[in-house]
CSV table of C-alpha atoms in Angstrom, one decimal:
chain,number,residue,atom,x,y,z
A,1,UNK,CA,58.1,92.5,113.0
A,2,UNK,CA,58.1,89.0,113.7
A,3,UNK,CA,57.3,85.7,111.5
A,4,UNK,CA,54.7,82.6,112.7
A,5,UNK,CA,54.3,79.2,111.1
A,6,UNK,CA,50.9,77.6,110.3
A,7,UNK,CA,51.0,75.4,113.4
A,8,UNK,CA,51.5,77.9,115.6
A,9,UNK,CA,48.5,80.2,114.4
A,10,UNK,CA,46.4,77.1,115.2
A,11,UNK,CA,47.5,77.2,118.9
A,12,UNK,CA,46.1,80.8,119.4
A,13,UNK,CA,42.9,82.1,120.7
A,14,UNK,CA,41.2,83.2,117.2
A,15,UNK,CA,39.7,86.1,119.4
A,16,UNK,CA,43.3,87.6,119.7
A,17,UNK,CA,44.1,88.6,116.1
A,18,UNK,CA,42.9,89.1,112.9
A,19,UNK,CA,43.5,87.3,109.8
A,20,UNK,CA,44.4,88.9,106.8
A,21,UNK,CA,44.4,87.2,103.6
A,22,UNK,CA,46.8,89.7,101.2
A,23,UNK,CA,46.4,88.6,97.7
A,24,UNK,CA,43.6,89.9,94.9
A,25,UNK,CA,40.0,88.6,95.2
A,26,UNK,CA,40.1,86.9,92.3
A,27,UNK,CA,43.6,84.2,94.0
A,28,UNK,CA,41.5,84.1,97.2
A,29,UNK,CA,37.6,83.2,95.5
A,30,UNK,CA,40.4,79.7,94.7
A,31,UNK,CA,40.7,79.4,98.9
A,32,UNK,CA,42.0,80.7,101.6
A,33,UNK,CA,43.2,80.0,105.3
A,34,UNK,CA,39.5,79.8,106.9
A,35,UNK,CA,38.5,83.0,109.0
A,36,UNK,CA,40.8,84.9,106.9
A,37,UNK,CA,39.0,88.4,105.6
A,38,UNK,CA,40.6,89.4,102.4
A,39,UNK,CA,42.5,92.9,101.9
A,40,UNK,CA,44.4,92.9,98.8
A,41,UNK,CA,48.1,94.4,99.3
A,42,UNK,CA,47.3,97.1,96.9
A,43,UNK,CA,44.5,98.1,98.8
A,44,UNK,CA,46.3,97.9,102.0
A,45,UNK,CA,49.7,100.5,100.8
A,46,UNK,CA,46.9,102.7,98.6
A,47,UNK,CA,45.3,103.6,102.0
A,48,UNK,CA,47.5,102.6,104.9
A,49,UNK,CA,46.9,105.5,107.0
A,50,UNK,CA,43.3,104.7,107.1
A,51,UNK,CA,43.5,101.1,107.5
A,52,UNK,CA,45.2,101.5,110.7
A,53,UNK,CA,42.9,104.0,111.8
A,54,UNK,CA,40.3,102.0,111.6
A,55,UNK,CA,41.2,98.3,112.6
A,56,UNK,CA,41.0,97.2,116.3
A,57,UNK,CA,44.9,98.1,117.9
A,58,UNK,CA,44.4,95.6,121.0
A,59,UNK,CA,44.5,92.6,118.2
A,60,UNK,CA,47.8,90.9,116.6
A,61,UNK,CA,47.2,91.4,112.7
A,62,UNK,CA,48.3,88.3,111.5
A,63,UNK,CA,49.3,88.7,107.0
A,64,UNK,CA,49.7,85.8,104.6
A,65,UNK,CA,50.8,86.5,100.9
A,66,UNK,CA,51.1,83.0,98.4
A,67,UNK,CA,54.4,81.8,99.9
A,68,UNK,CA,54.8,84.7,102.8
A,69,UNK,CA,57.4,86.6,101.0
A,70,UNK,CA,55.7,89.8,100.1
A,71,UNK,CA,53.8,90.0,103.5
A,72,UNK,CA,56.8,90.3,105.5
A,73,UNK,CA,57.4,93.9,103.8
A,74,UNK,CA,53.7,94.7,104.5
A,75,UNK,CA,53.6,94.2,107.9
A,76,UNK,CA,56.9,95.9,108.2
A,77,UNK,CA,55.2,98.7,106.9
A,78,UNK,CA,51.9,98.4,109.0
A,79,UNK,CA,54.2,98.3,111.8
A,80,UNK,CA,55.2,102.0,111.8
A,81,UNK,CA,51.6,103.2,111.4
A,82,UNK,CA,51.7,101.5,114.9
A,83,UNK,CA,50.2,98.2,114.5
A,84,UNK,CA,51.7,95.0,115.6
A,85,UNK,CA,51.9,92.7,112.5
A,86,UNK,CA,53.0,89.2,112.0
A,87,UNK,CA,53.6,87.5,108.7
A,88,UNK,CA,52.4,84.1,108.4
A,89,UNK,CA,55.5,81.9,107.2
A,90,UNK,CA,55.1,80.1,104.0
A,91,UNK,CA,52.0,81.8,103.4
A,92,UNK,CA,48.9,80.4,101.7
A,93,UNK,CA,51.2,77.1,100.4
A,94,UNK,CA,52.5,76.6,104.5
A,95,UNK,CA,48.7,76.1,105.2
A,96,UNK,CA,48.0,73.5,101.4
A,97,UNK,CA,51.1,71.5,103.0
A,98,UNK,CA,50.0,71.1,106.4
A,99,UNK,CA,46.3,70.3,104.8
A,100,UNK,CA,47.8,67.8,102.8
A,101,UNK,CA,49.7,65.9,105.4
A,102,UNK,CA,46.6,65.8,107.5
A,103,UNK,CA,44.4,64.3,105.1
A,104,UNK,CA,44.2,60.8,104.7
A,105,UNK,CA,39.8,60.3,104.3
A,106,UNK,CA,40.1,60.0,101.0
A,107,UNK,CA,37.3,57.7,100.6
A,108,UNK,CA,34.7,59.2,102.1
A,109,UNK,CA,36.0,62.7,100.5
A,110,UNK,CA,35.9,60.7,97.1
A,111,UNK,CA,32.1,59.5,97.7
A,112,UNK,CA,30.9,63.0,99.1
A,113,UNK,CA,32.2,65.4,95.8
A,114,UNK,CA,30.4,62.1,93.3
A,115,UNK,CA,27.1,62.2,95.3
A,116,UNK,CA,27.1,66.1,95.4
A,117,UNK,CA,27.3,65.9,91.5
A,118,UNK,CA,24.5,63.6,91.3
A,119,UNK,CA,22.2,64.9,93.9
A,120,UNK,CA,22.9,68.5,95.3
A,121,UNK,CA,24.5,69.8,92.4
A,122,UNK,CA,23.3,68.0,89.4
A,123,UNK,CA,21.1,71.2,88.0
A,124,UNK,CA,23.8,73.6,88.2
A,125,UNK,CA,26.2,71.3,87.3
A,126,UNK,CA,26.1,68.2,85.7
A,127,UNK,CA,22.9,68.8,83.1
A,128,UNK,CA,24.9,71.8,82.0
A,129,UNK,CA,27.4,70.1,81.2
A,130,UNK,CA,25.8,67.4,79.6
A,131,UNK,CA,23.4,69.7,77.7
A,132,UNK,CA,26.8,71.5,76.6
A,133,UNK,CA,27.9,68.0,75.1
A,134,UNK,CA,24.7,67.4,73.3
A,135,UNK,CA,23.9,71.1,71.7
A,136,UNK,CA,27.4,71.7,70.9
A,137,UNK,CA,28.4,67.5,69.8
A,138,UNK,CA,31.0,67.7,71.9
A,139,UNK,CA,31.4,63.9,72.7
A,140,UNK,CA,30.8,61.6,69.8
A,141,UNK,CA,31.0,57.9,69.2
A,142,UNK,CA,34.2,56.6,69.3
A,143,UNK,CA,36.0,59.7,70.7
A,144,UNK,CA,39.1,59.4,73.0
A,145,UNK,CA,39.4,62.6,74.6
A,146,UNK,CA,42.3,64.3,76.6
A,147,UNK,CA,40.9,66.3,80.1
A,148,UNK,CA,43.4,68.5,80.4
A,149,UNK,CA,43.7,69.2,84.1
A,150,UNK,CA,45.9,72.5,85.3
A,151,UNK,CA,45.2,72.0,89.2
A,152,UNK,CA,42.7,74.3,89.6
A,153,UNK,CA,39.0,74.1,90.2
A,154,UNK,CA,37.6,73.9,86.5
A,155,UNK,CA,39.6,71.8,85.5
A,156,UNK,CA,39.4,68.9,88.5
A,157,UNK,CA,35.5,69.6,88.2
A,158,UNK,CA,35.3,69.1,84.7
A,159,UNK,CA,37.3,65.3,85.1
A,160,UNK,CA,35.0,64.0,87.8
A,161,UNK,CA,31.7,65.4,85.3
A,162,UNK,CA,33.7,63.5,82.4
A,163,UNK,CA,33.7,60.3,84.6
A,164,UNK,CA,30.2,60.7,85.5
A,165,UNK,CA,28.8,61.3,82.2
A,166,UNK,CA,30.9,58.6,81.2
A,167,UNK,CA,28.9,55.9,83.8
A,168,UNK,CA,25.6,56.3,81.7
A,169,UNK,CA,26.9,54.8,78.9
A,170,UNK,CA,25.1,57.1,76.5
A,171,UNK,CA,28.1,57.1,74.2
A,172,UNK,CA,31.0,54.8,73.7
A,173,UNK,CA,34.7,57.3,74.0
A,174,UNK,CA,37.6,56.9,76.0
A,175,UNK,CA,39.1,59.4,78.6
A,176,UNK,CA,43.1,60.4,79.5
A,177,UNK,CA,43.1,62.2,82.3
A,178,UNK,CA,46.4,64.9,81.3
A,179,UNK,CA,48.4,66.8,83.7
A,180,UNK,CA,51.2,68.7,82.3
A,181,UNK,CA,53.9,69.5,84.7
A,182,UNK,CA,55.2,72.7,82.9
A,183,UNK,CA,57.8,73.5,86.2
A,184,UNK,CA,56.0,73.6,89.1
A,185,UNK,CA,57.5,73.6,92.2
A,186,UNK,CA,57.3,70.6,94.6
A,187,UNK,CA,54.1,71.9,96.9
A,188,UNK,CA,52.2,72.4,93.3
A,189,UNK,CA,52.6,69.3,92.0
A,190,UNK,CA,51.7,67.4,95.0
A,191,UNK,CA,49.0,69.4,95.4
A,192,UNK,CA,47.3,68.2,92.0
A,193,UNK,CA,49.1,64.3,92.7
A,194,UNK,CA,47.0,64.8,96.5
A,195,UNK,CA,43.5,66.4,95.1
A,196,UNK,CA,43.6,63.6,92.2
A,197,UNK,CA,44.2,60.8,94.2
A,198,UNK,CA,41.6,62.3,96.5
A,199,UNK,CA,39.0,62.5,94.0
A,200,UNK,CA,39.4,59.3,92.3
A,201,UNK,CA,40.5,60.6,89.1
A,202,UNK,CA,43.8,58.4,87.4
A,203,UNK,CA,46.0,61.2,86.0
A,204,UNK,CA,48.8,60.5,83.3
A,205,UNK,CA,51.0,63.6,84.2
A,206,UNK,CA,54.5,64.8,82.0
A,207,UNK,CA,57.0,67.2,82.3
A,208,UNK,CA,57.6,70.4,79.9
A,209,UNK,CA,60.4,73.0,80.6
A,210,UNK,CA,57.9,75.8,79.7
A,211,UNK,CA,57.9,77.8,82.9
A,212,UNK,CA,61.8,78.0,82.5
A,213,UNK,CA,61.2,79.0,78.9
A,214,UNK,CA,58.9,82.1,79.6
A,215,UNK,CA,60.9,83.0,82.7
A,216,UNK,CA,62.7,85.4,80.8
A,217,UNK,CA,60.1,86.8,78.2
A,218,UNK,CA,59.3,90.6,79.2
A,219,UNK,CA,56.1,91.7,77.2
A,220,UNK,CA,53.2,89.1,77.4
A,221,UNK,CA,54.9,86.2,79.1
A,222,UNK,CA,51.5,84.9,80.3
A,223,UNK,CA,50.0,85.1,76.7
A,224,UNK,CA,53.0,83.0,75.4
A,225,UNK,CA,52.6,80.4,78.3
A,226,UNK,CA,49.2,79.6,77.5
A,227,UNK,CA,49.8,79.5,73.9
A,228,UNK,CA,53.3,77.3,74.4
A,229,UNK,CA,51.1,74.8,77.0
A,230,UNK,CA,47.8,74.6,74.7
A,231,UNK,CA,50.7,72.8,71.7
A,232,UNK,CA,52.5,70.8,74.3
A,233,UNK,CA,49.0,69.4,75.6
A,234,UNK,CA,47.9,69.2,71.5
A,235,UNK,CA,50.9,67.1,71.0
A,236,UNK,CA,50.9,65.1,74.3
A,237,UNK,CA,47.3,64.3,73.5
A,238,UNK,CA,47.9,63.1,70.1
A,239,UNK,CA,50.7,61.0,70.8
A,240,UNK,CA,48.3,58.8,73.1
A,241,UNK,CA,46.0,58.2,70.4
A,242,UNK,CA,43.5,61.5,71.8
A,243,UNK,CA,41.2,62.9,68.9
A,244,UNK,CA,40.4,65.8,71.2
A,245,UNK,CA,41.5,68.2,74.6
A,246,UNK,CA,38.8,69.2,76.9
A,247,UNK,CA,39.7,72.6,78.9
A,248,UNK,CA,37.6,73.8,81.7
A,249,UNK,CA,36.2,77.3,80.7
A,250,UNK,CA,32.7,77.8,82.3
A,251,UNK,CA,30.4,80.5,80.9
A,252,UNK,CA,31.9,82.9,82.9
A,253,UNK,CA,35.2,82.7,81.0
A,254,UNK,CA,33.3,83.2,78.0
A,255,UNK,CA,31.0,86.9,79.1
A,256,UNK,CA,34.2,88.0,80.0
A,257,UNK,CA,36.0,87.0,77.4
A,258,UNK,CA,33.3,88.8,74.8
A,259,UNK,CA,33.3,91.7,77.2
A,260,UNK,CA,37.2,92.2,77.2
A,261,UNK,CA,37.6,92.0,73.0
A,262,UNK,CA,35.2,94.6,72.6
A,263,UNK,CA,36.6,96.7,75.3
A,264,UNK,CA,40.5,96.2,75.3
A,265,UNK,CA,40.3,94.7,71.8
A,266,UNK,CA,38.2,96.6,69.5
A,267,UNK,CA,36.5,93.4,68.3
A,268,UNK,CA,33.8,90.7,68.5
A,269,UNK,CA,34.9,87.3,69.6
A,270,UNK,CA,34.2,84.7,71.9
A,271,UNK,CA,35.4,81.2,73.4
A,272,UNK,CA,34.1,78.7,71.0
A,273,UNK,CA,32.3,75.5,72.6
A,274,UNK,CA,35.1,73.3,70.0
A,275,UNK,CA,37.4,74.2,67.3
A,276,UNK,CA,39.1,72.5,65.2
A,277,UNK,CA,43.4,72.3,65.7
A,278,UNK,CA,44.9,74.3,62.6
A,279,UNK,CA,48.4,72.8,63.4
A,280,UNK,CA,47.5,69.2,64.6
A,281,UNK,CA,45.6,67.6,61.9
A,282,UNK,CA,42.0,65.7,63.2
A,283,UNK,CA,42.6,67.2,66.6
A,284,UNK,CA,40.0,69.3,67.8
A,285,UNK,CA,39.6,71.4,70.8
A,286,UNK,CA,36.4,71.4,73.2
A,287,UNK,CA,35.0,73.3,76.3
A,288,UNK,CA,32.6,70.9,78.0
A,289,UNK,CA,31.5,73.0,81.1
A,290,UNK,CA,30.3,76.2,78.4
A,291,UNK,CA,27.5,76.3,80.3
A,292,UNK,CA,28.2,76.0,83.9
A,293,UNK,CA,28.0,79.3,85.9
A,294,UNK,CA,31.4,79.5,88.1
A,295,UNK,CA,29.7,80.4,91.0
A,296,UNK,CA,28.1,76.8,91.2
A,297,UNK,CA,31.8,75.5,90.7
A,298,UNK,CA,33.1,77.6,93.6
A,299,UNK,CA,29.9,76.5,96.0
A,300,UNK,CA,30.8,72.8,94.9
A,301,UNK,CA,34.1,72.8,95.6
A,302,UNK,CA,33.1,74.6,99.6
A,303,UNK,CA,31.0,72.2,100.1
A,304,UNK,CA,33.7,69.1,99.7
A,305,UNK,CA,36.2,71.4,101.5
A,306,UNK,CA,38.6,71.3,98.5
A,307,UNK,CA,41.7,73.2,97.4
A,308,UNK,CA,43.1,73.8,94.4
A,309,UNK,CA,45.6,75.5,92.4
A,310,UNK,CA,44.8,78.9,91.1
A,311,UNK,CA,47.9,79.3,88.9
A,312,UNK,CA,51.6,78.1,89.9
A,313,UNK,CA,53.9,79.4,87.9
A,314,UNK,CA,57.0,81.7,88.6
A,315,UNK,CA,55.5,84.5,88.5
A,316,UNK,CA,52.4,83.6,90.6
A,317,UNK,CA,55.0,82.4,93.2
A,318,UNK,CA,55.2,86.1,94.2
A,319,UNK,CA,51.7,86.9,94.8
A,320,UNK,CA,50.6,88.1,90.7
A,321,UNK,CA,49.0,86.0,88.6
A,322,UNK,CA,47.8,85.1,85.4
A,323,UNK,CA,44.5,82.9,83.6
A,324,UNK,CA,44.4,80.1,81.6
A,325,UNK,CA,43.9,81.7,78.3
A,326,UNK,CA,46.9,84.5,78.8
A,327,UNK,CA,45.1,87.0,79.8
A,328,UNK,CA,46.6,88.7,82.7
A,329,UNK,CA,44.1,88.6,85.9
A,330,UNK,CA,43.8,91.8,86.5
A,331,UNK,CA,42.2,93.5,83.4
A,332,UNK,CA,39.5,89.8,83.5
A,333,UNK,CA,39.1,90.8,87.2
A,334,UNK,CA,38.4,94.0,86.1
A,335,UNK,CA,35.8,92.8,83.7
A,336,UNK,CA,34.6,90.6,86.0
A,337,UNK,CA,33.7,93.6,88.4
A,338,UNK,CA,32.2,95.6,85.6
A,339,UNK,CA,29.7,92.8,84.6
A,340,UNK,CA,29.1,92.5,88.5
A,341,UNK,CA,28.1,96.1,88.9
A,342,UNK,CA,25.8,96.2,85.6
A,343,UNK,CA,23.8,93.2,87.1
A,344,UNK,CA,22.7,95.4,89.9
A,345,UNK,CA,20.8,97.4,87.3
A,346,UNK,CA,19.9,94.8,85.1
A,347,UNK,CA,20.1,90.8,86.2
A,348,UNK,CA,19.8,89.7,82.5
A,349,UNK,CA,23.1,91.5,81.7
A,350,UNK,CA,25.1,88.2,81.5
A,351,UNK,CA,22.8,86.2,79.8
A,352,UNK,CA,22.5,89.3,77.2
A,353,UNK,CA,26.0,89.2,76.5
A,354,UNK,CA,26.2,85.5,76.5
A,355,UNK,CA,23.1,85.6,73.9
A,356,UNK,CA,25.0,88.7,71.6
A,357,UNK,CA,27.6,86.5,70.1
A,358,UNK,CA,24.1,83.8,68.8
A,359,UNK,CA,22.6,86.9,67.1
A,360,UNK,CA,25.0,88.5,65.2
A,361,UNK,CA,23.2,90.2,62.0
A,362,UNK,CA,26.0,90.6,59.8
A,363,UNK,CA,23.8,93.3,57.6
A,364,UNK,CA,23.8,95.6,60.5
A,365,UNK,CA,27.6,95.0,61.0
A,366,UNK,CA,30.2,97.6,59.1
A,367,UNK,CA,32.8,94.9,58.6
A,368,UNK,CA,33.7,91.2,59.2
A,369,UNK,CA,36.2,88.3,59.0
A,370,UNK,CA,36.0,84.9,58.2
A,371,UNK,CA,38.8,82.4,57.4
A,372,UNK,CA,41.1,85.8,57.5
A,373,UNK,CA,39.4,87.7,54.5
A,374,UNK,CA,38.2,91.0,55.5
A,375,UNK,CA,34.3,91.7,54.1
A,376,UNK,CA,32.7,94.9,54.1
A,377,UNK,CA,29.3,96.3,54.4
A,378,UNK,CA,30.0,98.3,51.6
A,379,UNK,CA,30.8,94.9,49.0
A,380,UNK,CA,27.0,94.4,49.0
A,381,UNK,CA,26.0,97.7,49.3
């Protein structure tokens, strides 16, 4: 088995091999190496004898991974079912680096992904998000508000609607755009330095030692990163003179997020549009882009040819992942599939779910909580 680098691949005749993208759906819906197809590693060892039965044997298979670690032992593997396999060195980040150094339009780039938001995308994007602000009072006079930005889609999205909603001068608030470095690796954070400068958007970044601090945590190490970074960002914000932090869950984030507490949970919950901070006094907590479906974020960010971060952190360095909120990708991707299969038989499903957590009737609900006391159907009774 041999190994090819990024500038290579580009040499060769694309009619000569396939391209296979090897990480889960839900790291390659972020991007990918164009003409990549994507078979997820599981997939490929859970049926490897049928896989090579079926691909075309007069073409080079050519695998990528994140960083091209785990692909090498794939296509070791593919290779004694008889298949010639190459492993792309560097992986997905080898092809981000090369994309960086070639990029230098940042103007026109810059002036594309604002007019998109005004023009092609403004109903699926922008008055969602500003009907999110109004129905919710989300941005009030006076209001200096942190935009938390992670390097990923959502998050860069939700800045450049911030500056946008900003330009109409329906309200008078201030914006900090907040990146907070928690350990990424050198090819992560120039990533978000590259698509920032790209699009425009002035980012006040700091350093945290909070990948380092997880590194060793066994059970739920993704649930106490997104907890750890949520008080570093409280505390960051605050210190600037911030009143709130704006994250970038879509509506998506918040089916799923109701679908997976009733099924993994045993309870009925959801994202809240804004929330008050229980250990930062004043400091409150909202999620602008409620309403925007991520399927419109995805289509924006292919048409301005963008890349962003998924998730970066040591463990997503070896091909797993994580979300924002803690939850581990896997059982939301499994939700994610589940509400995708439902739709087939009924296209309302999401808003239905969406519209459950509006129309609670608590005398048709055995027991709830609020502020931590317990009530029961039977108190009333």
């Amino acid at each position: 088995m041999r190994e090819l680098t990024y500038s290579n691949l580009k040499e060769l005749d694309p009619a000569s091999y396939i391209l296979i993208d090897t990480r889960n759906s839900d790291i390659f819906s972020y991007g990918s190496i164009p003409g990549a197809i994507n078979i997820p590693e599981d997939e490929l060892y859970r049926d490897m004898e049928g896989f090579a039965s079926r691909l075309d044997k007069s073409k080079t298979l050519i695998l990528y991974c994140q960083k091209g670690v785990r692909s090498v032992d794939l296509a070791e593997a593919l290779e004694e079912k008889g298949l010639e396999c190459v492993s792309l060195t560097g992986g997905y980040l080898a092809y981000l680096r090369e994309l960086i150094s070639s990029d230098r339009e940042n103007e026109e780039a810059l002036k594309k992904a604002e007019e998109s938001i005004r023009i092609r995308y403004h109903k699926q994007l922008f008055s969602p998000f500003a009907k999110a602000c109004k129905i919710y009072k989300l941005i009030e006079e006076g209001d200096h508000i942190a935009v938390c930005i992670s390097g990923g889609k959502d998050s860069m999205l939700m800045a450049k609607l911030f500056q946008e909603i900003k330009r109409h001068r329906q309200v008078d608030f201030d914006l900090t755009f907040l990146v907070m470095d928690p350990g990424y690796n050198a090819d992560n954070r120039r990533l978000i330095e590259h698509n920032a400068e790209k699009l425009g958007i002035p980012v006040t970044i700091f350093e945290s030692t909070i990948f380092d601090a997880v590194d060793t945590i066994d059970k739920n190490p993704c649930y106490l990163c997104a907890r750890m970074r949520r008080g570093y960002l409280y505390s960051k914000a605050k210190e600037l003179g911030c009143n709130k932090i704006a994250l970038g869950h879509h509506y998506d984030d918040v089916i799923e997020t109701i679908l997976m507490g009733m099924l993994h949970g045993g309870q009925v919950q959801t994202m809240m549009p804004k929330l008050h901070s229980t250990n930062f006094e004043g400091m409150e907590l909202i999620r602008p882009m409620y309403l925007i479906r991520e399927e419109d974020i995805c289509k924006w960010r292919d048409y301005n040819e963008l890349h962003f971060l998924q998730c970066a952190c040591h463990f997503t360095e070896t091909c797993s992942t994580c979300h924002e909120d803690g939850t581990t990708s896997s059982k939301r991707l499994e939700t994610k599939k589940l509400i995708a299969m439902l739709k087939k038989d009924n296209p309302q499903v999401e808003a239905n779910i969406f519209k459950s957590v509006e129309n609670v009737n608590l005398s048709t609900v055995i027991a709830y909580k609020k502020d931590g006391v317990k009530h029961h159907f039977l108190d009333e009774y």
